[in-house]
PDB file of C-alpha atoms in Angstrom:
ATOM      1  CA  MET A   1     -58.103 -40.262 -84.035  1.00 50.00           C
ATOM      2  CA  HIS A   2     -55.347 -42.927 -84.155  1.00 52.00           C
ATOM      3  CA  ILE A   3     -53.438 -43.519 -80.783  1.00 51.00           C
ATOM      4  CA  ARG A   4     -49.989 -44.612 -81.315  1.00 56.00           C
ATOM      5  CA  ARG A   5     -48.948 -47.406 -79.021  1.00 59.00           C
ATOM      6  CA  LEU A   6     -45.439 -47.074 -77.331  1.00 55.00           C
ATOM      7  CA  PRO A   7     -43.430 -50.135 -76.963  1.00 62.00           C
ATOM      8  CA  PHE A   8     -42.849 -51.167 -73.272  1.00 59.00           C
ATOM      9  CA  SER A   9     -39.472 -50.356 -72.993  1.00 58.00           C
ATOM     10  CA  ALA A  10     -40.409 -46.777 -73.728  1.00 59.00           C
ATOM     11  CA  CYS A  11     -42.938 -46.532 -71.061  1.00 59.00           C
ATOM     12  CA  LEU A  12     -40.581 -47.919 -68.658  1.00 57.00           C
ATOM     13  CA  VAL A  13     -38.034 -45.210 -69.510  1.00 56.00           C
ATOM     14  CA  LEU A  14     -40.794 -42.680 -68.922  1.00 59.00           C
ATOM     15  CA  ALA A  15     -41.873 -44.138 -65.695  1.00 62.00           C
ATOM     16  CA  LEU A  16     -38.362 -44.148 -64.250  1.00 56.00           C
ATOM     17  CA  ALA A  17     -37.929 -40.483 -65.598  1.00 56.00           C
ATOM     18  CA  PHE A  18     -40.813 -39.144 -63.781  1.00 57.00           C
ATOM     19  CA  ALA A  19     -40.082 -41.330 -60.524  1.00 55.00           C
ATOM     20  CA  ALA A  20     -36.328 -39.951 -60.446  1.00 52.00           C
ATOM     21  CA  PRO A  21     -37.141 -36.329 -58.894  1.00 55.00           C
ATOM     22  CA  ALA A  22     -39.024 -38.100 -55.838  1.00 53.00           C
ATOM     23  CA  SER A  23     -36.148 -40.445 -55.202  1.00 51.00           C
ATOM     24  CA  ALA A  24     -33.776 -37.392 -55.506  1.00 53.00           C
ATOM     25  CA  GLN A  25     -35.802 -35.569 -53.198  1.00 52.00           C
ATOM     26  CA  ARG A  26     -35.936 -38.455 -50.586  1.00 56.00           C
ATOM     27  CA  MET A  27     -32.012 -38.660 -50.733  1.00 59.00           C
ATOM     28  CA  SER A  28     -31.918 -34.810 -50.385  1.00 76.00           C
ATOM     29  CA  THR A  29     -33.873 -35.220 -47.010  1.00 78.00           C
ATOM     30  CA  ALA A  30     -31.533 -37.778 -45.740  1.00 76.00           C
ATOM     31  CA  ASP A  31     -28.525 -35.789 -46.537  1.00 79.00           C
ATOM     32  CA  ARG A  32     -30.089 -32.807 -44.792  1.00 79.00           C
ATOM     33  CA  LEU A  33     -30.926 -35.033 -41.625  1.00 79.00           C
ATOM     34  CA  THR A  34     -27.301 -36.288 -41.681  1.00 82.00           C
ATOM     35  CA  ALA A  35     -26.085 -32.596 -41.995  1.00 81.00           C
ATOM     36  CA  LEU A  36     -28.302 -31.488 -39.132  1.00 82.00           C
ATOM     37  CA  GLU A  37     -26.994 -34.553 -37.028  1.00 82.00           C
ATOM     38  CA  GLN A  38     -23.416 -33.679 -37.857  1.00 83.00           C
ATOM     39  CA  GLN A  39     -24.051 -30.045 -36.766  1.00 83.00           C
ATOM     40  CA  LEU A  40     -25.672 -31.130 -33.437  1.00 82.00           C
ATOM     41  CA  THR A  41     -22.698 -33.428 -32.642  1.00 80.00           C
ATOM     42  CA  ALA A  42     -20.243 -30.572 -33.495  1.00 80.00           C
ATOM     43  CA  MET A  43     -22.402 -28.235 -31.170  1.00 80.00           C
ATOM     44  CA  ARG A  44     -22.443 -30.636 -28.456  1.00 77.00           C
ATOM     45  CA  SER A  45     -18.707 -31.178 -28.770  1.00 74.00           C
ATOM     46  CA  GLY A  46     -18.227 -27.449 -28.890  1.00 73.00           C
ATOM     47  CA  ASN A  47     -20.363 -26.873 -25.769  1.00 72.00           C
ATOM     48  CA  LEU A  48     -18.326 -29.568 -23.946  1.00 69.00           C
ATOM     49  CA  ASP A  49     -15.128 -27.747 -24.859  1.00 71.00           C
ATOM     50  CA  LEU A  50     -16.410 -24.542 -23.706  1.00 74.00           C
ATOM     51  CA  LEU A  51     -17.512 -26.094 -20.306  1.00 69.00           C
ATOM     52  CA  ASN A  52     -14.107 -27.567 -19.908  1.00 70.00           C
ATOM     53  CA  GLN A  53     -12.419 -24.236 -20.691  1.00 74.00           C
ATOM     54  CA  VAL A  54     -14.814 -22.524 -18.188  1.00 76.00           C
ATOM     55  CA  GLY A  55     -13.925 -25.186 -15.672  1.00 68.00           C
ATOM     56  CA  GLU A  56     -10.223 -24.555 -16.289  1.00 68.00           C
ATOM     57  CA  LEU A  57     -10.498 -20.830 -16.062  1.00 77.00           C
ATOM     58  CA  LYS A  58     -12.465 -21.071 -12.667  1.00 66.00           C
ATOM     59  CA  THR A  59      -9.501 -23.254 -11.420  1.00 63.00           C
ATOM     60  CA  GLU A  60      -7.012 -20.851 -12.640  1.00 67.00           C
ATOM     61  CA  VAL A  61      -8.959 -18.078 -11.069  1.00 71.00           C
ATOM     62  CA  GLN A  62      -9.009 -19.743  -7.684  1.00 57.00           C
ATOM     63  CA  ALA A  63      -5.417 -20.385  -7.806  1.00 63.00           C
ATOM     64  CA  LEU A  64      -4.718 -16.747  -8.615  1.00 70.00           C
ATOM     65  CA  ARG A  65      -7.053 -15.498  -5.753  1.00 65.00           C
ATOM     66  CA  ALA A  66      -5.152 -17.762  -3.414  1.00 59.00           C
ATOM     67  CA  GLN A  67      -1.693 -16.288  -4.593  1.00 63.00           C
ATOM     68  CA  ILE A  68      -3.228 -12.856  -4.113  1.00 75.00           C
ATOM     69  CA  GLU A  69      -4.170 -13.652  -0.667  1.00 61.00           C
ATOM     70  CA  GLU A  70      -0.912 -15.067   0.115  1.00 60.00           C
ATOM     71  CA  LEU A  71       0.981 -12.108  -1.415  1.00 73.00           C
ATOM     72  CA  GLN A  72      -1.432  -9.697   0.571  1.00 64.00           C
ATOM     73  CA  GLN A  73      -0.608 -11.542   3.773  1.00 56.00           C
ATOM     74  CA  GLN A  74       3.079 -11.499   2.943  1.00 64.00           C
ATOM     75  CA  LEU A  75       2.924  -7.800   1.973  1.00 74.00           C
ATOM     76  CA  GLU A  76       1.062  -6.950   5.347  1.00 64.00           C
ATOM     77  CA  LEU A  77       4.008  -8.901   7.267  1.00 62.00           C
ATOM     78  CA  GLU A  78       6.356  -6.949   5.433  1.00 71.00           C
ATOM     79  CA  LYS A  79       4.838  -3.568   6.170  1.00 68.00           C
ATOM     80  CA  GLN A  80       4.543  -4.602   9.806  1.00 64.00           C
ATOM     81  CA  SER A  81       8.261  -5.732   9.902  1.00 66.00           C
ATOM     82  CA  GLY A  82       9.245  -2.518   8.241  1.00 70.00           C
ATOM     83  CA  ARG A  83       7.369  -0.333  10.892  1.00 67.00           C
ATOM     84  CA  ASN A  84       8.758  -2.382  13.731  1.00 62.00           C
ATOM     85  CA  GLN A  85      12.140  -1.771  12.344  1.00 67.00           C
ATOM     86  CA  SER A  86      11.488   1.998  11.850  1.00 67.00           C
ATOM     87  CA  LEU A  87      10.344   2.183  15.439  1.00 65.00           C
ATOM     88  CA  ASP A  88      13.185   0.206  16.657  1.00 66.00           C
ATOM     89  CA  PHE A  89      15.605   2.483  14.816  1.00 66.00           C
ATOM     90  CA  ASP A  90      13.898   5.617  16.195  1.00 66.00           C
ATOM     91  CA  ASP A  91      13.916   4.139  19.707  1.00 64.00           C
ATOM     92  CA  ARG A  92      17.827   3.493  19.454  1.00 67.00           C
ATOM     93  CA  LEU A  93      18.577   6.840  18.071  1.00 63.00           C
ATOM     94  CA  ASN A  94      16.572   8.312  21.002  1.00 62.00           C
ATOM     95  CA  ARG A  95      18.712   6.311  23.437  1.00 65.00           C
ATOM     96  CA  LEU A  96      21.917   7.359  21.903  1.00 65.00           C
ATOM     97  CA  GLU A  97      20.886  10.960  21.853  1.00 56.00           C
ATOM     98  CA  ASN A  98      19.956  10.448  25.597  1.00 57.00           C
ATOM     99  CA  ALA A  99      23.317   9.206  26.431  1.00 60.00           C
ATOM    100  CA  ALA A 100      25.001  11.820  24.344  1.00 56.00           C
ATOM    101  CA  ALA A 101      23.284  14.438  26.390  1.00 53.00           C
ATOM    102  CA  GLN A 102      24.018  12.852  29.541  1.00 55.00           C
ATOM    103  CA  SER A 103      27.756  12.691  28.949  1.00 56.00           C
ATOM    104  CA  MET A 104      27.956  16.167  27.719  1.00 50.00           C
ATOM    105  CA  SER A 105      26.031  17.609  30.716  1.00 49.00           C
ATOM    106  CA  VAL A 106      28.302  15.802  33.407  1.00 47.00           C
ATOM    107  CA  PRO A 107      31.701  17.312  33.405  1.00 49.00           C
ATOM    108  CA  SER A 108      34.627  14.698  33.661  1.00 46.00           C
ATOM    109  CA  PRO A 109      36.804  14.888  36.640  1.00 46.00           C
ATOM    110  CA  SER A 110      40.068  15.212  34.670  1.00 45.00           C
ATOM    111  CA  ALA A 111      38.378  18.287  32.961  1.00 44.00           C
ATOM    112  CA  THR A 112      38.477  20.354  36.203  1.00 43.00           C
ATOM    113  CA  PRO A 113      41.595  19.576  38.219  1.00 44.00           C
ATOM    114  CA  ALA A 114      41.729  21.069  41.586  1.00 44.00           C
ATOM    115  CA  ALA A 115      44.055  24.028  41.938  1.00 41.00           C
ATOM    116  CA  PRO A 116      46.719  23.645  44.429  1.00 41.00           C
ATOM    117  CA  ALA A 117      46.422  25.493  47.808  1.00 40.00           C
ATOM    118  CA  SER A 118      49.504  27.694  47.071  1.00 38.00           C
ATOM    119  CA  ALA A 119      48.005  28.947  43.801  1.00 38.00           C
ATOM    120  CA  THR A 120      44.648  29.936  45.402  1.00 38.00           C
ATOM    121  CA  VAL A 121      44.173  33.865  45.149  1.00 37.00           C
ATOM    122  CA  PRO A 122      41.582  35.283  47.462  1.00 42.00           C
ATOM    123  CA  ALA A 123      38.997  37.516  45.825  1.00 39.00           C
ATOM    124  CA  PRO A 124      39.403  41.027  46.279  1.00 39.00           C
ATOM    125  CA  ALA A 125      37.242  42.656  48.900  1.00 39.00           C
ATOM    126  CA  GLY A 126      33.744  43.421  47.612  1.00 38.00           C
ATOM    127  CA  ALA A 127      33.941  41.377  44.590  1.00 35.00           C
ATOM    128  CA  ALA A 128      31.089  39.008  44.223  1.00 35.00           C
ATOM    129  CA  VAL A 129      32.024  35.264  43.573  1.00 33.00           C
ATOM    130  CA  PRO A 130      30.051  33.800  40.623  1.00 35.00           C
ATOM    131  CA  ALA A 131      28.175  30.573  41.455  1.00 34.00           C
ATOM    132  CA  VAL A 132      28.788  27.804  39.067  1.00 33.00           C
ATOM    133  CA  GLN A 133      25.150  26.302  38.071  1.00 35.00           C
ATOM    134  CA  GLU A 134      23.862  24.389  35.340  1.00 32.00           C
ATOM    135  CA  ALA A 135      21.266  26.288  33.249  1.00 36.00           C
ATOM    136  CA  ALA A 136      17.952  24.926  33.514  1.00 34.00           C
ATOM    137  CA  PRO A 137      16.473  23.294  30.274  1.00 36.00           C
ATOM    138  CA  ARG A 138      14.019  25.516  28.620  1.00 39.00           C
ATOM    139  CA  VAL A 139      10.317  24.432  28.192  1.00 39.00           C
ATOM    140  CA  TYR A 140       8.034  25.875  25.602  1.00 39.00           C
ATOM    141  CA  GLY A 141       4.252  25.694  26.565  1.00 42.00           C
ATOM    142  CA  ASP A 142       2.581  24.390  29.627  1.00 45.00           C
ATOM    143  CA  ALA A 143       4.565  21.295  30.754  1.00 41.00           C
ATOM    144  CA  SER A 144       1.876  20.501  33.416  1.00 45.00           C
ATOM    145  CA  THR A 145      -0.349  19.102  30.575  1.00 42.00           C
ATOM    146  CA  LEU A 146       2.442  16.386  29.963  1.00 38.00           C
ATOM    147  CA  GLY A 147       2.762  15.658  33.731  1.00 41.00           C
ATOM    148  CA  LYS A 148       4.773  16.921  36.438  1.00 39.00           C
ATOM    149  CA  GLY A 149       8.515  17.023  35.767  1.00 36.00           C
ATOM    150  CA  MET A 150       8.319  15.631  32.347  1.00 53.00           C
ATOM    151  CA  ASP A 151      10.366  17.296  29.959  1.00 83.00           C
ATOM    152  CA  GLU A 152      10.440  17.442  25.976  1.00 87.00           C
ATOM    153  CA  ARG A 153      12.553  14.252  25.675  1.00 89.00           C
ATOM    154  CA  GLY A 154      10.303  12.414  28.405  1.00 89.00           C
ATOM    155  CA  ALA A 155       6.937  13.542  26.796  1.00 91.00           C
ATOM    156  CA  TYR A 156       8.166  12.212  23.214  1.00 91.00           C
ATOM    157  CA  SER A 157       9.462   8.894  24.592  1.00 90.00           C
ATOM    158  CA  ALA A 158       6.058   8.243  26.389  1.00 91.00           C
ATOM    159  CA  ALA A 159       4.206   9.059  23.307  1.00 92.00           C
ATOM    160  CA  PHE A 160       6.571   6.734  21.203  1.00 91.00           C
ATOM    161  CA  ASP A 161       6.370   3.870  23.852  1.00 91.00           C
ATOM    162  CA  ALA A 162       2.342   3.838  23.146  1.00 91.00           C
ATOM    163  CA  LEU A 163       3.116   3.867  19.408  1.00 91.00           C
ATOM    164  CA  LYS A 164       5.588   0.892  19.906  1.00 88.00           C
ATOM    165  CA  ALA A 165       2.978  -0.949  22.102  1.00 88.00           C
ATOM    166  CA  GLY A 166       0.260  -0.619  19.280  1.00 89.00           C
ATOM    167  CA  ARG A 167      -1.763   1.794  21.493  1.00 91.00           C
ATOM    168  CA  TYR A 168      -2.442   3.866  18.371  1.00 93.00           C
ATOM    169  CA  ALA A 169      -5.285   6.106  19.658  1.00 93.00           C
ATOM    170  CA  GLU A 170      -3.167   6.773  22.881  1.00 94.00           C
ATOM    171  CA  SER A 171       0.154   7.575  20.756  1.00 94.00           C
ATOM    172  CA  ALA A 172      -2.102   9.964  18.542  1.00 94.00           C
ATOM    173  CA  ARG A 173      -3.204  11.888  21.622  1.00 95.00           C
ATOM    174  CA  ALA A 174       0.135  11.909  23.136  1.00 94.00           C
ATOM    175  CA  PHE A 175       1.975  13.173  19.878  1.00 95.00           C
ATOM    176  CA  GLN A 176      -0.704  15.812  19.516  1.00 95.00           C
ATOM    177  CA  THR A 177      -0.295  16.979  23.217  1.00 94.00           C
ATOM    178  CA  PHE A 178       3.488  16.930  22.413  1.00 95.00           C
ATOM    179  CA  LEU A 179       3.211  19.143  19.531  1.00 95.00           C
ATOM    180  CA  ASP A 180       0.847  21.514  21.164  1.00 94.00           C
ATOM    181  CA  THR A 181       3.337  22.035  23.895  1.00 93.00           C
ATOM    182  CA  TYR A 182       6.684  21.795  22.041  1.00 92.00           C
ATOM    183  CA  PRO A 183       5.658  23.153  18.507  1.00 91.00           C
ATOM    184  CA  SER A 184       9.456  24.152  17.798  1.00 88.00           C
ATOM    185  CA  GLY A 185      11.039  21.487  19.905  1.00 88.00           C
ATOM    186  CA  VAL A 186      13.867  19.339  18.727  1.00 88.00           C
ATOM    187  CA  PHE A 187      11.720  16.306  18.332  1.00 90.00           C
ATOM    188  CA  ALA A 188       8.840  18.201  16.699  1.00 92.00           C
ATOM    189  CA  PRO A 189       9.432  16.694  13.034  1.00 93.00           C
ATOM    190  CA  ASN A 190       9.459  13.183  14.331  1.00 93.00           C
ATOM    191  CA  ALA A 191       6.454  13.858  16.534  1.00 94.00           C
ATOM    192  CA  MET A 192       4.696  14.932  13.364  1.00 94.00           C
ATOM    193  CA  TYR A 193       5.572  11.921  11.384  1.00 95.00           C
ATOM    194  CA  TRP A 194       4.526   9.489  14.063  1.00 95.00           C
ATOM    195  CA  LEU A 195       1.407  11.224  14.705  1.00 95.00           C
ATOM    196  CA  GLY A 196       0.744  10.716  11.008  1.00 95.00           C
ATOM    197  CA  GLU A 197       1.747   7.297  11.470  1.00 94.00           C
ATOM    198  CA  SER A 198      -0.799   6.660  14.383  1.00 94.00           C
ATOM    199  CA  TYR A 199      -3.540   7.900  12.277  1.00 95.00           C
ATOM    200  CA  TYR A 200      -2.456   5.992   9.129  1.00 94.00           C
ATOM    201  CA  VAL A 201      -2.429   2.446  10.816  1.00 92.00           C
ATOM    202  CA  THR A 202      -6.014   3.184  11.859  1.00 92.00           C
ATOM    203  CA  GLN A 203      -7.026   4.046   8.412  1.00 92.00           C
ATOM    204  CA  ASN A 204      -7.811   7.678   9.387  1.00 94.00           C
ATOM    205  CA  TYR A 205      -6.178   8.747   6.072  1.00 95.00           C
ATOM    206  CA  ALA A 206      -7.420  12.422   5.906  1.00 95.00           C
ATOM    207  CA  LEU A 207      -5.890  13.102   9.584  1.00 95.00           C
ATOM    208  CA  ALA A 208      -2.684  11.160   8.458  1.00 95.00           C
ATOM    209  CA  LEU A 209      -2.427  13.135   5.130  1.00 96.00           C
ATOM    210  CA  GLU A 210      -2.805  16.526   7.109  1.00 95.00           C
ATOM    211  CA  GLN A 211       0.244  15.526   9.388  1.00 95.00           C
ATOM    212  CA  PHE A 212       2.607  14.271   6.655  1.00 96.00           C
ATOM    213  CA  GLN A 213       1.746  17.353   4.602  1.00 96.00           C
ATOM    214  CA  ALA A 214       2.347  19.699   7.305  1.00 95.00           C
ATOM    215  CA  LEU A 215       5.814  17.870   7.891  1.00 96.00           C
ATOM    216  CA  LEU A 216       6.797  18.411   4.473  1.00 95.00           C
ATOM    217  CA  ASN A 217       5.732  22.041   4.488  1.00 95.00           C
ATOM    218  CA  GLN A 218       7.846  22.912   7.888  1.00 94.00           C
ATOM    219  CA  TYR A 219      10.679  20.588   7.368  1.00 94.00           C
ATOM    220  CA  PRO A 220      11.220  19.683   3.674  1.00 93.00           C
ATOM    221  CA  THR A 221      14.838  18.428   4.167  1.00 92.00           C
ATOM    222  CA  HIS A 222      14.200  16.488   7.139  1.00 92.00           C
ATOM    223  CA  ASP A 223      15.297  12.811   7.102  1.00 90.00           C
ATOM    224  CA  LYS A 224      11.541  11.814   7.310  1.00 92.00           C
ATOM    225  CA  ALA A 225      10.688  13.782   4.295  1.00 93.00           C
ATOM    226  CA  ALA A 226      10.984  11.156   2.037  1.00 93.00           C
ATOM    227  CA  GLY A 227       8.887   8.676   4.129  1.00 93.00           C
ATOM    228  CA  ALA A 228       6.479  11.427   4.669  1.00 95.00           C
ATOM    229  CA  LEU A 229       5.953  12.102   0.869  1.00 95.00           C
ATOM    230  CA  LEU A 230       5.435   8.415   0.357  1.00 95.00           C
ATOM    231  CA  LYS A 231       2.835   8.463   2.867  1.00 95.00           C
ATOM    232  CA  VAL A 232       0.945  11.460   1.412  1.00 96.00           C
ATOM    233  CA  GLY A 233       0.700   9.421  -1.664  1.00 95.00           C
ATOM    234  CA  LEU A 234      -0.322   6.333   0.031  1.00 94.00           C
ATOM    235  CA  CYS A 235      -3.040   8.228   2.118  1.00 95.00           C
ATOM    236  CA  GLN A 236      -4.322   9.782  -1.171  1.00 94.00           C
ATOM    237  CA  TYR A 237      -4.685   6.197  -2.513  1.00 92.00           C
ATOM    238  CA  GLY A 238      -6.552   5.189   0.637  1.00 92.00           C
ATOM    239  CA  LEU A 239      -8.906   8.011   0.045  1.00 93.00           C
ATOM    240  CA  ARG A 240      -9.175   6.703  -3.413  1.00 92.00           C
ATOM    241  CA  GLN A 241      -7.842   9.817  -4.849  1.00 92.00           C
ATOM    242  CA  LEU A 242      -5.906   7.905  -7.673  1.00 91.00           C
ATOM    243  CA  ASP A 243      -4.855  10.656  -9.817  1.00 92.00           C
ATOM    244  CA  ALA A 244      -3.238  12.809  -6.841  1.00 94.00           C
ATOM    245  CA  ALA A 245      -1.803   9.453  -5.444  1.00 93.00           C
ATOM    246  CA  GLU A 246      -0.268   8.602  -8.843  1.00 93.00           C
ATOM    247  CA  ALA A 247       1.181  12.196  -9.091  1.00 94.00           C
ATOM    248  CA  THR A 248       2.575  12.189  -5.382  1.00 95.00           C
ATOM    249  CA  LEU A 249       4.111   8.602  -5.899  1.00 95.00           C
ATOM    250  CA  SER A 250       5.776   9.657  -9.156  1.00 94.00           C
ATOM    251  CA  ARG A 251       7.374  12.567  -7.313  1.00 95.00           C
ATOM    252  CA  VAL A 252       8.647  10.035  -4.496  1.00 95.00           C
ATOM    253  CA  VAL A 253      10.473   7.979  -7.420  1.00 95.00           C
ATOM    254  CA  ALA A 254      11.866  11.055  -9.114  1.00 95.00           C
ATOM    255  CA  ARG A 255      12.873  12.759  -5.974  1.00 93.00           C
ATOM    256  CA  TYR A 256      14.237   9.685  -3.914  1.00 94.00           C
ATOM    257  CA  PRO A 257      15.720   7.206  -6.439  1.00 93.00           C
ATOM    258  CA  GLY A 258      17.003   3.970  -5.059  1.00 90.00           C
ATOM    259  CA  THR A 259      15.635   4.570  -1.636  1.00 90.00           C
ATOM    260  CA  GLU A 260      12.884   1.966   0.054  1.00 92.00           C
ATOM    261  CA  ALA A 261      10.499   5.008  -0.184  1.00 92.00           C
ATOM    262  CA  ALA A 262      10.972   5.019  -4.001  1.00 92.00           C
ATOM    263  CA  ARG A 263      10.466   1.112  -4.380  1.00 93.00           C
ATOM    264  CA  THR A 264       7.291   1.295  -2.331  1.00 92.00           C
ATOM    265  CA  ALA A 265       6.050   4.173  -4.274  1.00 92.00           C
ATOM    266  CA  ASP A 266       6.896   2.228  -7.544  1.00 92.00           C
ATOM    267  CA  ASP A 267       5.084  -0.929  -6.375  1.00 91.00           C
ATOM    268  CA  ARG A 268       2.038   1.112  -5.634  1.00 91.00           C
ATOM    269  CA  LEU A 269       2.182   2.953  -8.862  1.00 92.00           C
ATOM    270  CA  ARG A 270       2.060  -0.426 -10.712  1.00 90.00           C
ATOM    271  CA  ALA A 271      -0.909  -1.427  -8.639  1.00 88.00           C
ATOM    272  CA  ILE A 272      -2.898   1.841  -9.601  1.00 87.00           C
ATOM    273  CA  GLN A 273      -1.841   1.322 -13.339  1.00 85.00           C
ATOM    274  CA  LEU A 274      -3.356  -2.639 -13.133  1.00 84.00           C
ATOM    275  CA  SER A 275      -6.321  -1.342 -11.452  1.00 79.00           C
ATOM    276  CA  ARG A 276      -7.186   1.020 -14.183  1.00 75.00           C
ATOM    277  CA  VAL A 277      -6.581  -1.618 -16.839  1.00 69.00           C
ATOM    278  CA  ARG A 278      -9.284  -3.740 -15.253  1.00 61.00           C
TER     279      ARG A 278
END
C-alpha cells in the first residue's frame, strides 16, 4: 500500500488545528476564574454596602427611640400639668362657691334696717311671735362616717385635698365614702369624676371605667361629661380593648369638636392606628 507523504507545512497546519481546542479550553477556564473573582468582589462589595446600611438603620432606630422617649416624657409632663390645672381650677371653683354661699347666708346690715320706736306695733294678745332662725342644712346619709360636724362641702374638700396631694388611695376612699353618704349631693358628679381619676392615675382602669361610665349615665350633660367620655376611651385603651377604645374616642371627637378632650382623643386614635399598622 502506497502511503502518500504530506509536506511539512501541511503537517504543521494539522498540528495547530488539533492543538487549538486545548488552548481555547485553557482560555475559557481563565475567563471563568476571572468572572468568579469579579463575582466574589461584587458580593464582598454588596455585603459591605449591606453592613453599612444596617449600621445606618441601627443609628436611625436609636435616634428614633431617643425621640420617642423624649416625647413620652413631654407627654407625661403635659398630662401632669393638665391634671394639676384641672385640680387647681376645681379648687378655685370650690372656693368661689364657698364665698358665694357665705355671702348669701349672712344678711347685709342695710338689708334689715331697724324700725323706729314710734312705728313699733305690739303683737295682739295671744298671738305667737315667730322666731327668725336659719334653716339647718340637710344632710343625706350618716354624716358621722365622714367625721363629726363635717358637711357635704367639707367632705368633698377633704377628699379633693388628698387628690391634690397625690394621695390617690386615700382620695379614692374619701370620694367613695362621700358618694355613699351624699349620692345625690351637689358635688356628686365631680366626686364621681375625681374618684375615677384617682383610680385612673394608679392604672386601676376597670374601676376607673366604672366611675366615668356611671357619671355619663347619671349626668350626661354635666360639664365633666366630655372628660368622662374621654377617660372611658383611655381606660379601654389601657385595658387593651382597642376596638372599643377607638369607637369611644371617635365619639369624643364627633361630639365635642374643638375641645381639649377631642384633641387628646384624636392623638390617641392616631396612636391606635399606628400600632395596628405595625
